[in-house]
PDB file of C-alpha atoms and ligand atoms in Angstrom:
ATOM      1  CA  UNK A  26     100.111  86.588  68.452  1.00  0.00           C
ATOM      2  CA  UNK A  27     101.952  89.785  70.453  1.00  0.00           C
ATOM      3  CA  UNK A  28     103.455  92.844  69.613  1.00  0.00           C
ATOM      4  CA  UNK A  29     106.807  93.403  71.157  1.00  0.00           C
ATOM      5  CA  UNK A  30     107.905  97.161  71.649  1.00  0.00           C
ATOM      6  CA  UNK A  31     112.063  96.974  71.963  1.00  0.00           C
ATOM      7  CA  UNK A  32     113.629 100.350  73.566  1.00  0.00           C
ATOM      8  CA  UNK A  33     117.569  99.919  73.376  1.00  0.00           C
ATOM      9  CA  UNK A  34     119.514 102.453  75.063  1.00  0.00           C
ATOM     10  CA  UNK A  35     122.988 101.359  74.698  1.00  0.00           C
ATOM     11  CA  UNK A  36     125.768 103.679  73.253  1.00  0.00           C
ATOM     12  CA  UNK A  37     127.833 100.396  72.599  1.00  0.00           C
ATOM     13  CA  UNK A  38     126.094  99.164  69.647  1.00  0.00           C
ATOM     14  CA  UNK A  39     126.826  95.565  68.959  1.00  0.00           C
ATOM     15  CA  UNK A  40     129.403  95.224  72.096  1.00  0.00           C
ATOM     16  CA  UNK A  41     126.207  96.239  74.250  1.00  0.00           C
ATOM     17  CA  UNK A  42     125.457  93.689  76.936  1.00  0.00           C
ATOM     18  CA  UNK A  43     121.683  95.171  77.329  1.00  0.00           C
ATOM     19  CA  UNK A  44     121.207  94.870  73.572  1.00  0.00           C
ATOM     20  CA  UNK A  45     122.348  91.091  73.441  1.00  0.00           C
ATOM     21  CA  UNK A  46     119.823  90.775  76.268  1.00  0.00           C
ATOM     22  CA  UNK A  47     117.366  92.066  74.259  1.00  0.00           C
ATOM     23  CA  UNK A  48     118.143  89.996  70.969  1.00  0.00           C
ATOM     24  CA  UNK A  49     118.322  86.738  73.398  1.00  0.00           C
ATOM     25  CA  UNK A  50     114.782  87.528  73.872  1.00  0.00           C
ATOM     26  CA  UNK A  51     114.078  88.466  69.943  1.00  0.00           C
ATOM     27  CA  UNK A  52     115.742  85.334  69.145  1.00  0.00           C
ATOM     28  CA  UNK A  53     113.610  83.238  71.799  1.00  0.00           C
ATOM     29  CA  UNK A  54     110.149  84.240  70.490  1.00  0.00           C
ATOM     30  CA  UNK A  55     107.579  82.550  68.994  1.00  0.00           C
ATOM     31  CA  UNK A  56     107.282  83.003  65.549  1.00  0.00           C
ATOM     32  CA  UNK A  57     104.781  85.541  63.766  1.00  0.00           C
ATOM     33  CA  UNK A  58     105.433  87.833  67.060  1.00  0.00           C
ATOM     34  CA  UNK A  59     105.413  91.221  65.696  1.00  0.00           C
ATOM     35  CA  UNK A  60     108.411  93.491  67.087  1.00  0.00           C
ATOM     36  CA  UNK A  61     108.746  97.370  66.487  1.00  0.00           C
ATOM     37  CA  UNK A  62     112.202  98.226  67.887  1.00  0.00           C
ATOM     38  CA  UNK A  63     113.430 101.243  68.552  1.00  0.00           C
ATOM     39  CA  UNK A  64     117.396 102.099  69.289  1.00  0.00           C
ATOM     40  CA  UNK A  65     117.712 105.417  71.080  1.00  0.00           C
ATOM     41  CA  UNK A  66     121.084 105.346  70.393  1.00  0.00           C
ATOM     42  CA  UNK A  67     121.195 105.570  66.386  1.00  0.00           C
ATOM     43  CA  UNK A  68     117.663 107.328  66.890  1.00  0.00           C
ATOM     44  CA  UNK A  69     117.927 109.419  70.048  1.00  0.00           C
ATOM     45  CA  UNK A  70     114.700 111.389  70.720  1.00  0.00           C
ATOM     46  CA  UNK A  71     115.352 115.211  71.183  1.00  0.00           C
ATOM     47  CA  UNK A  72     115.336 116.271  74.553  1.00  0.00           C
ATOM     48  CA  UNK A  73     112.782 118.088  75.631  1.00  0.00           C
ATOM     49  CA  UNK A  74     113.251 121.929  74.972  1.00  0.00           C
ATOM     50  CA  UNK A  75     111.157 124.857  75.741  1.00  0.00           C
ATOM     51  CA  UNK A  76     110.253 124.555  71.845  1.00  0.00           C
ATOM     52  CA  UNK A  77     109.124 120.991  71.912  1.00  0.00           C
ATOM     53  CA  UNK A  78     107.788 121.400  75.424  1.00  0.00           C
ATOM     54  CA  UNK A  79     105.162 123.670  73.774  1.00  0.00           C
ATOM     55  CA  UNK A  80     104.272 120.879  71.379  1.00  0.00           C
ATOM     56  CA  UNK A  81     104.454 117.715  73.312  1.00  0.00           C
ATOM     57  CA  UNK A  82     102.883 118.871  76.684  1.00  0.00           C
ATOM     58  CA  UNK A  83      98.780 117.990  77.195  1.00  0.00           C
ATOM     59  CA  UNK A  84      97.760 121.698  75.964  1.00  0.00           C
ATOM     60  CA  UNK A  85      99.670 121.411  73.008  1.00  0.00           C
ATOM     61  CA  UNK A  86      97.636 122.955  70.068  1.00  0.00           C
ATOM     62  CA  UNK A  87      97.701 121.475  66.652  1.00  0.00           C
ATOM     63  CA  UNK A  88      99.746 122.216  63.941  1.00  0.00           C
ATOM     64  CA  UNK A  89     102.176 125.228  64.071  1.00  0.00           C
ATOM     65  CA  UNK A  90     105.810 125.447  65.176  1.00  0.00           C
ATOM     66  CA  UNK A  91     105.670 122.366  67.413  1.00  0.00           C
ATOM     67  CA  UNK A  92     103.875 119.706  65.099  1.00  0.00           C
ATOM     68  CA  UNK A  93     107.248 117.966  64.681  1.00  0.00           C
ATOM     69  CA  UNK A  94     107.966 117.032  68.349  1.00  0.00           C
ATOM     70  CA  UNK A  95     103.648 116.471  68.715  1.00  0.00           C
ATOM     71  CA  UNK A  96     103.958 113.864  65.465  1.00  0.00           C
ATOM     72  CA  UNK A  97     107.051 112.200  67.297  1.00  0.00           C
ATOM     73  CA  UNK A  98     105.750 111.858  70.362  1.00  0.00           C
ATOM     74  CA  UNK A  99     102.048 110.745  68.741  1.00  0.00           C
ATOM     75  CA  UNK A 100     104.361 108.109  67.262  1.00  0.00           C
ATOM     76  CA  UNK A 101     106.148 106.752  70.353  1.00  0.00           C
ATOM     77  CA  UNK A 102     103.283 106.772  71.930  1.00  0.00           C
ATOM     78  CA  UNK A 103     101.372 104.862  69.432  1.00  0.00           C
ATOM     79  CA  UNK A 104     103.918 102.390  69.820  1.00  0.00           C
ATOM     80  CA  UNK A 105     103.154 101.717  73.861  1.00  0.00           C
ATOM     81  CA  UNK A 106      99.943 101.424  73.186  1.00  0.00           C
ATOM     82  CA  UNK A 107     100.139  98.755  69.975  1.00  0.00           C
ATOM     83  CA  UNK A 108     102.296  96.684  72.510  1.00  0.00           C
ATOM     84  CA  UNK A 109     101.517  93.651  74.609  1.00  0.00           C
ATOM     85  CA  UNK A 110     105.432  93.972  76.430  1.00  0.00           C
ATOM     86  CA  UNK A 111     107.661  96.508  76.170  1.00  0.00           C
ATOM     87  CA  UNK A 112     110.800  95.813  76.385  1.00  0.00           C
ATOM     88  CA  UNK A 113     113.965  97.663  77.577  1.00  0.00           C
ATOM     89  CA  UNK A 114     117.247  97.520  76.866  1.00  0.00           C
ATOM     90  CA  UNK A 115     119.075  99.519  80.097  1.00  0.00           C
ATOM     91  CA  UNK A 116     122.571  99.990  80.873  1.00  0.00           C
ATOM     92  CA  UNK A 117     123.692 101.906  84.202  1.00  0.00           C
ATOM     93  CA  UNK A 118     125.319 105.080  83.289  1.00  0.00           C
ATOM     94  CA  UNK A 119     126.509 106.888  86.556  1.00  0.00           C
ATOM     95  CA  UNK A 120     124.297 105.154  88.495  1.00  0.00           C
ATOM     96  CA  UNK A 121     120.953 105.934  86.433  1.00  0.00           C
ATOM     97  CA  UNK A 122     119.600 105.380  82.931  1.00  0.00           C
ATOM     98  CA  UNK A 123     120.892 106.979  79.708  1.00  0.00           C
ATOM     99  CA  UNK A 124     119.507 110.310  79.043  1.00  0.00           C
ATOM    100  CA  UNK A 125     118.389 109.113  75.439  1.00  0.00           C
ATOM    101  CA  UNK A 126     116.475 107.034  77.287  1.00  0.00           C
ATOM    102  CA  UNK A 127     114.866 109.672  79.452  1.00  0.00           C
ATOM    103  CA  UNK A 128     114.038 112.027  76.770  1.00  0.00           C
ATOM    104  CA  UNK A 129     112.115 109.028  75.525  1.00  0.00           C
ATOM    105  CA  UNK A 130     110.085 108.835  78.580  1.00  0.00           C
ATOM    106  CA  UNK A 131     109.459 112.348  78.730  1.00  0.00           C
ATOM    107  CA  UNK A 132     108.027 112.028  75.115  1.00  0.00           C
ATOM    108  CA  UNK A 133     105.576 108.942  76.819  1.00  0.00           C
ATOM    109  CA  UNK A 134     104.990 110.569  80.146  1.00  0.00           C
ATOM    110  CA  UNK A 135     101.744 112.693  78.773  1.00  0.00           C
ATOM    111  CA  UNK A 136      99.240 114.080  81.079  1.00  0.00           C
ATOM    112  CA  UNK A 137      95.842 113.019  79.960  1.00  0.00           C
ATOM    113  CA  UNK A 138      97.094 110.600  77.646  1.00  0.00           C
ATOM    114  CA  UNK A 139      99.037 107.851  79.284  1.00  0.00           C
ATOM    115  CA  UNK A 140      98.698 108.949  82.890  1.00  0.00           C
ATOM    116  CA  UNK A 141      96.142 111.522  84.170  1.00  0.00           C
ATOM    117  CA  UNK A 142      95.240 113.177  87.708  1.00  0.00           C
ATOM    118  CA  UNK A 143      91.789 112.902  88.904  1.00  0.00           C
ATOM    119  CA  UNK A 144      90.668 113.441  92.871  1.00  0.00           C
ATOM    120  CA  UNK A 145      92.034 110.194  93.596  1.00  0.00           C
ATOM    121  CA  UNK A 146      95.708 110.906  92.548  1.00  0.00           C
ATOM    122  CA  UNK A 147      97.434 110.322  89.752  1.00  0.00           C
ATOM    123  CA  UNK A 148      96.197 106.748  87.304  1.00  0.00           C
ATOM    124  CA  UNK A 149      98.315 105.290  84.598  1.00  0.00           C
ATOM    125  CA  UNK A 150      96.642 104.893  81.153  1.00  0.00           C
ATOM    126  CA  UNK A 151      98.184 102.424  79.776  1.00  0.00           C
ATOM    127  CA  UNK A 152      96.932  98.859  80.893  1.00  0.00           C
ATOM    128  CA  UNK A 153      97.288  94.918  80.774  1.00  0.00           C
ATOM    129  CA  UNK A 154     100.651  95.450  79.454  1.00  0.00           C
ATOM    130  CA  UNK A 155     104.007  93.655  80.473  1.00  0.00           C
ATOM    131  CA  UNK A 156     107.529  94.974  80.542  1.00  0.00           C
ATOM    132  CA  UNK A 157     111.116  93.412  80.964  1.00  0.00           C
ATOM    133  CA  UNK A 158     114.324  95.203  81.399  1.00  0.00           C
ATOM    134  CA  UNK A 159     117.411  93.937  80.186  1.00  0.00           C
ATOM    135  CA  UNK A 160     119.787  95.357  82.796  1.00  0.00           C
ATOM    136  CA  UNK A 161     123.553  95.987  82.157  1.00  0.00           C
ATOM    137  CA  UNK A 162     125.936  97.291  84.599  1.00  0.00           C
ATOM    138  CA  UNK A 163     129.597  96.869  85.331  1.00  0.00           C
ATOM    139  CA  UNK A 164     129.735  96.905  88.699  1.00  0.00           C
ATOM    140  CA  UNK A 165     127.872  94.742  91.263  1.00  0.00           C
ATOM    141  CA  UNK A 166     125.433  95.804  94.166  1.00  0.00           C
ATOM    142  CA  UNK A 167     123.112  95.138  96.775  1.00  0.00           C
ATOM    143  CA  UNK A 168     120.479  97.214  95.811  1.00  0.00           C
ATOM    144  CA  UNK A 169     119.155  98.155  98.584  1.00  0.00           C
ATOM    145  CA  UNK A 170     117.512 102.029  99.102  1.00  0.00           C
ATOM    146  CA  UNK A 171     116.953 102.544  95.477  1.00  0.00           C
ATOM    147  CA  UNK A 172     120.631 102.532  94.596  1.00  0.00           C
ATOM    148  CA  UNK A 173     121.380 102.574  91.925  1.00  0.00           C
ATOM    149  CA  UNK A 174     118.565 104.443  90.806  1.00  0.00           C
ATOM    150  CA  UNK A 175     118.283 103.455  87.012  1.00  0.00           C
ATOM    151  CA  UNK A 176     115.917 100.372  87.787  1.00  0.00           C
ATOM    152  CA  UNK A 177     113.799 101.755  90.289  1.00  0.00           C
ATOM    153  CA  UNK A 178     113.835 105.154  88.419  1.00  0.00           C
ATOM    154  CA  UNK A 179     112.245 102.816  84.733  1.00  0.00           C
ATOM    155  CA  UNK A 180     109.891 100.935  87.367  1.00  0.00           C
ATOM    156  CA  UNK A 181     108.315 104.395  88.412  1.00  0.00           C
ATOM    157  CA  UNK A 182     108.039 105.583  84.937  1.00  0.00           C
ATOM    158  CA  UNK A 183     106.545 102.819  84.233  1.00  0.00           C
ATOM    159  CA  UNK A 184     104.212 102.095  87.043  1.00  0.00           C
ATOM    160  CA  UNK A 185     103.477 105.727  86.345  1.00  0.00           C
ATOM    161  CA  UNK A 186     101.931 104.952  83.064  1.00  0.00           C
ATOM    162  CA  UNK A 187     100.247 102.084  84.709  1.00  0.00           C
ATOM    163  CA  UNK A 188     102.799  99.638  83.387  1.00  0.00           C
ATOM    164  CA  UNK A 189     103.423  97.439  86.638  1.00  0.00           C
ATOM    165  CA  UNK A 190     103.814  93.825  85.169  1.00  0.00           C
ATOM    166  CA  UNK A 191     107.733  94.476  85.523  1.00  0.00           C
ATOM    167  CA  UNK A 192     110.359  91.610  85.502  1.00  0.00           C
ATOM    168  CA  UNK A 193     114.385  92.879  85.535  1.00  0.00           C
ATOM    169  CA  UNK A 194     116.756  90.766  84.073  1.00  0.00           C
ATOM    170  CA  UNK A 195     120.307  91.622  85.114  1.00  0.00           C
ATOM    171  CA  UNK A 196     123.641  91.251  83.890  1.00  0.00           C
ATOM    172  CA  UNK A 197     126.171  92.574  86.153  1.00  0.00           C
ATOM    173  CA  UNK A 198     129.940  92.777  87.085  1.00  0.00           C
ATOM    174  CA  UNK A 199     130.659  92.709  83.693  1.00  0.00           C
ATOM    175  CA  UNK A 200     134.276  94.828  84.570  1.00  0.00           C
ATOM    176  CA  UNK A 201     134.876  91.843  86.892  1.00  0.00           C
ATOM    177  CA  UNK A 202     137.321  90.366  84.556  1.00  0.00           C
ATOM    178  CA  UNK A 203     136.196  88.516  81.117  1.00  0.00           C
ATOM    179  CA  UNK A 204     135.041  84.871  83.064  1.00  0.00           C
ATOM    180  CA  UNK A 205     132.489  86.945  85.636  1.00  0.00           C
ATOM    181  CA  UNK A 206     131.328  89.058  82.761  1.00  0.00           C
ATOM    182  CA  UNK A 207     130.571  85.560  80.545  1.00  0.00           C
ATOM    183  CA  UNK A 208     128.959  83.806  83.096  1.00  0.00           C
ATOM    184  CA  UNK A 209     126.847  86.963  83.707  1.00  0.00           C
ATOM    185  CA  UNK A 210     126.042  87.623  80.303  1.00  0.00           C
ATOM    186  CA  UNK A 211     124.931  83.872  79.638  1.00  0.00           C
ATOM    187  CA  UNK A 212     123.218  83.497  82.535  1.00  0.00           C
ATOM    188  CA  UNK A 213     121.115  86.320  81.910  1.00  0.00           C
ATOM    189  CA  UNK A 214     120.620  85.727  78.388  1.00  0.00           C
ATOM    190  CA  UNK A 215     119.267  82.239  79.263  1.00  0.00           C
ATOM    191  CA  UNK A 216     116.646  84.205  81.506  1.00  0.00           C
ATOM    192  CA  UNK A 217     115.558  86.660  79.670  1.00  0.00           C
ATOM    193  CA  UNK A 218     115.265  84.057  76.781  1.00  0.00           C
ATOM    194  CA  UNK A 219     112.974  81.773  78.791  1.00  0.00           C
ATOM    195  CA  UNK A 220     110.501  85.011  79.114  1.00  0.00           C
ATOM    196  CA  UNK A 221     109.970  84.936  75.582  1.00  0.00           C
ATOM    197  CA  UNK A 222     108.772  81.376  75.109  1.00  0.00           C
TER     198      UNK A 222
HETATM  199  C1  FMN B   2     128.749 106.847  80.699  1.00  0.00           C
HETATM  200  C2  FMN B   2     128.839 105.540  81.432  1.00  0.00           C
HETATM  201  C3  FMN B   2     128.584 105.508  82.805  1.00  0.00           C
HETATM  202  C4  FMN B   2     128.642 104.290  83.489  1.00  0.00           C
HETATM  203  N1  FMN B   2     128.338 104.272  84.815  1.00  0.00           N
HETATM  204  C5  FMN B   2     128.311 103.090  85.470  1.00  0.00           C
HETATM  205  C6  FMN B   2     127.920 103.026  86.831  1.00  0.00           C
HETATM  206  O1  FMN B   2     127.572 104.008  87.462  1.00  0.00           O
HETATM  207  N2  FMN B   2     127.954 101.820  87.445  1.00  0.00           N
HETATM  208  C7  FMN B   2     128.305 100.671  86.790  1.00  0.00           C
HETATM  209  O2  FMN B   2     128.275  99.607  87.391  1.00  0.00           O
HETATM  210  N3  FMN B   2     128.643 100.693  85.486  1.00  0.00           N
HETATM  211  C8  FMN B   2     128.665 101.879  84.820  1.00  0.00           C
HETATM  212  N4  FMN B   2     128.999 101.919  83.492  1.00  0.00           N
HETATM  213  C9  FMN B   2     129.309 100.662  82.813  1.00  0.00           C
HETATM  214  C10 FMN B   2     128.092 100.121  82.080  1.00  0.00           C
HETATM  215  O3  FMN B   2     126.979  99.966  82.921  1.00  0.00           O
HETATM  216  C11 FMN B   2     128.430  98.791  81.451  1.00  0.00           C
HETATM  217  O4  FMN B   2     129.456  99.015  80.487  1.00  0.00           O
HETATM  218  C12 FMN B   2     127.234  98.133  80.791  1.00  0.00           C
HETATM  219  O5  FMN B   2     127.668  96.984  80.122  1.00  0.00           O
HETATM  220  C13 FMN B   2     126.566  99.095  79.827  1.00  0.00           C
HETATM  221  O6  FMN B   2     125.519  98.456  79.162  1.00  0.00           O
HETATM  222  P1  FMN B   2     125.692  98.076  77.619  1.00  0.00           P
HETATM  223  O7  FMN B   2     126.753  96.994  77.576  1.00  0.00           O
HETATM  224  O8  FMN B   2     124.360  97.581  77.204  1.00  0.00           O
HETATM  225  O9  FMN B   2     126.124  99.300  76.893  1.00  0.00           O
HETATM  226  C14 FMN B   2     128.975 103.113  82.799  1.00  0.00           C
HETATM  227  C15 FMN B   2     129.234 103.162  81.422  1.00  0.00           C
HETATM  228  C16 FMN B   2     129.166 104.346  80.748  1.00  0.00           C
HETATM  229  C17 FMN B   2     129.434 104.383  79.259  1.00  0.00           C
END
């Protein structure tokens, strides 16, 4: 049996081409496969303030004015680390990820917890984990020199943590006109789907 961690990012709710990626996969998995999953969108993490920075960075004391943003990001983080794959819904907003999604990431990204520095560099902390992305985007492109920058951008994060098992699924030219954007979305569903079996 796995745990499944689900990150959707979409502002688009049901019409969201990364979220029907996502529940392509849901739908595709074995059952007992426990799933946590998390919409940034109906639940969008704070972004990070100079109040919550005081609370959510590796100093952080206990308690006090800052417990709430410690307790949410003990939670999120919680979450990685209960997960087998983590999966991610991502659509490209101006040719990077949604900012709910960031603010998520700089909730994971702790020194000392799930990455740390030692002599050698920086090492992610959190191991022998998978992740997919289920990539949206409107346009089409080559990329080619990290553009656009949302994938490459999730990868690092990720790899950062130590998360380097990555497979992209992509669905894209979706303002092509409504047969491109079909074929894309089905095509990609019927990827991302054989993933989960
Ligand atoms: C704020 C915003 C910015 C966008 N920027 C881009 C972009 O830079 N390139 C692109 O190809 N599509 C862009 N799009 C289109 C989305 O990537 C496309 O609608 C995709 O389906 C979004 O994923 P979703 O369906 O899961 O919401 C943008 C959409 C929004 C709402």
């Amino acid at each position: 049996m796995s745990n499944i961690l689900v990150i959707r990012s979409s502002a688009n709710g049901a019409a969201s081409v990364s979220n029907t990626l996502v529940d392509a996969y849901l739908a595709a998995l074995p059952e007992g496969t426990t799933v946590v999953d998390r919409n940034l969108d109906t639940h969008p993490i704070p972004h990070v303030t100079q109040q919550s920075l005081a609370g959510i960075g590796r100093q952080a004391p206990e308690g006090g004015a800052f417990a709430e943003a410690r307790v949410l990001q003990d939670e999120l983080i919680a979450e990685v680390f209960a997960a087998d794959t983590i999966v991610i819904g991502l659509p490209l907003y101006n040719f990077g990820l949604p900012s709910t999604l960031k603010a998520w990431f700089d909730y994971v990204l702790r020194a000392g917890t799930t990455f740390q520095y030692s002599a050698e560099g920086p090492e992610g902390l959190v191991k022998g984990k998978k992740a997919i992305i289920a990539h949206a985007r409107a346009g089409k492109y080559e990329d080619v020199n990290g553009f656009p920058f949302a994938v490459p951008h999730v990868k690092a994060m990720l790899g950062f943590a130590g998360v380097t098992d990555v497979t992209v699924v992509t669905a894209e030219g979706l303002a092509f006109g409504p047969e491109v954007a079909a074929e894309a979305v089905k095509t990609a569903s019927e990827t991302i789907a054989a993933l989960a079996r």
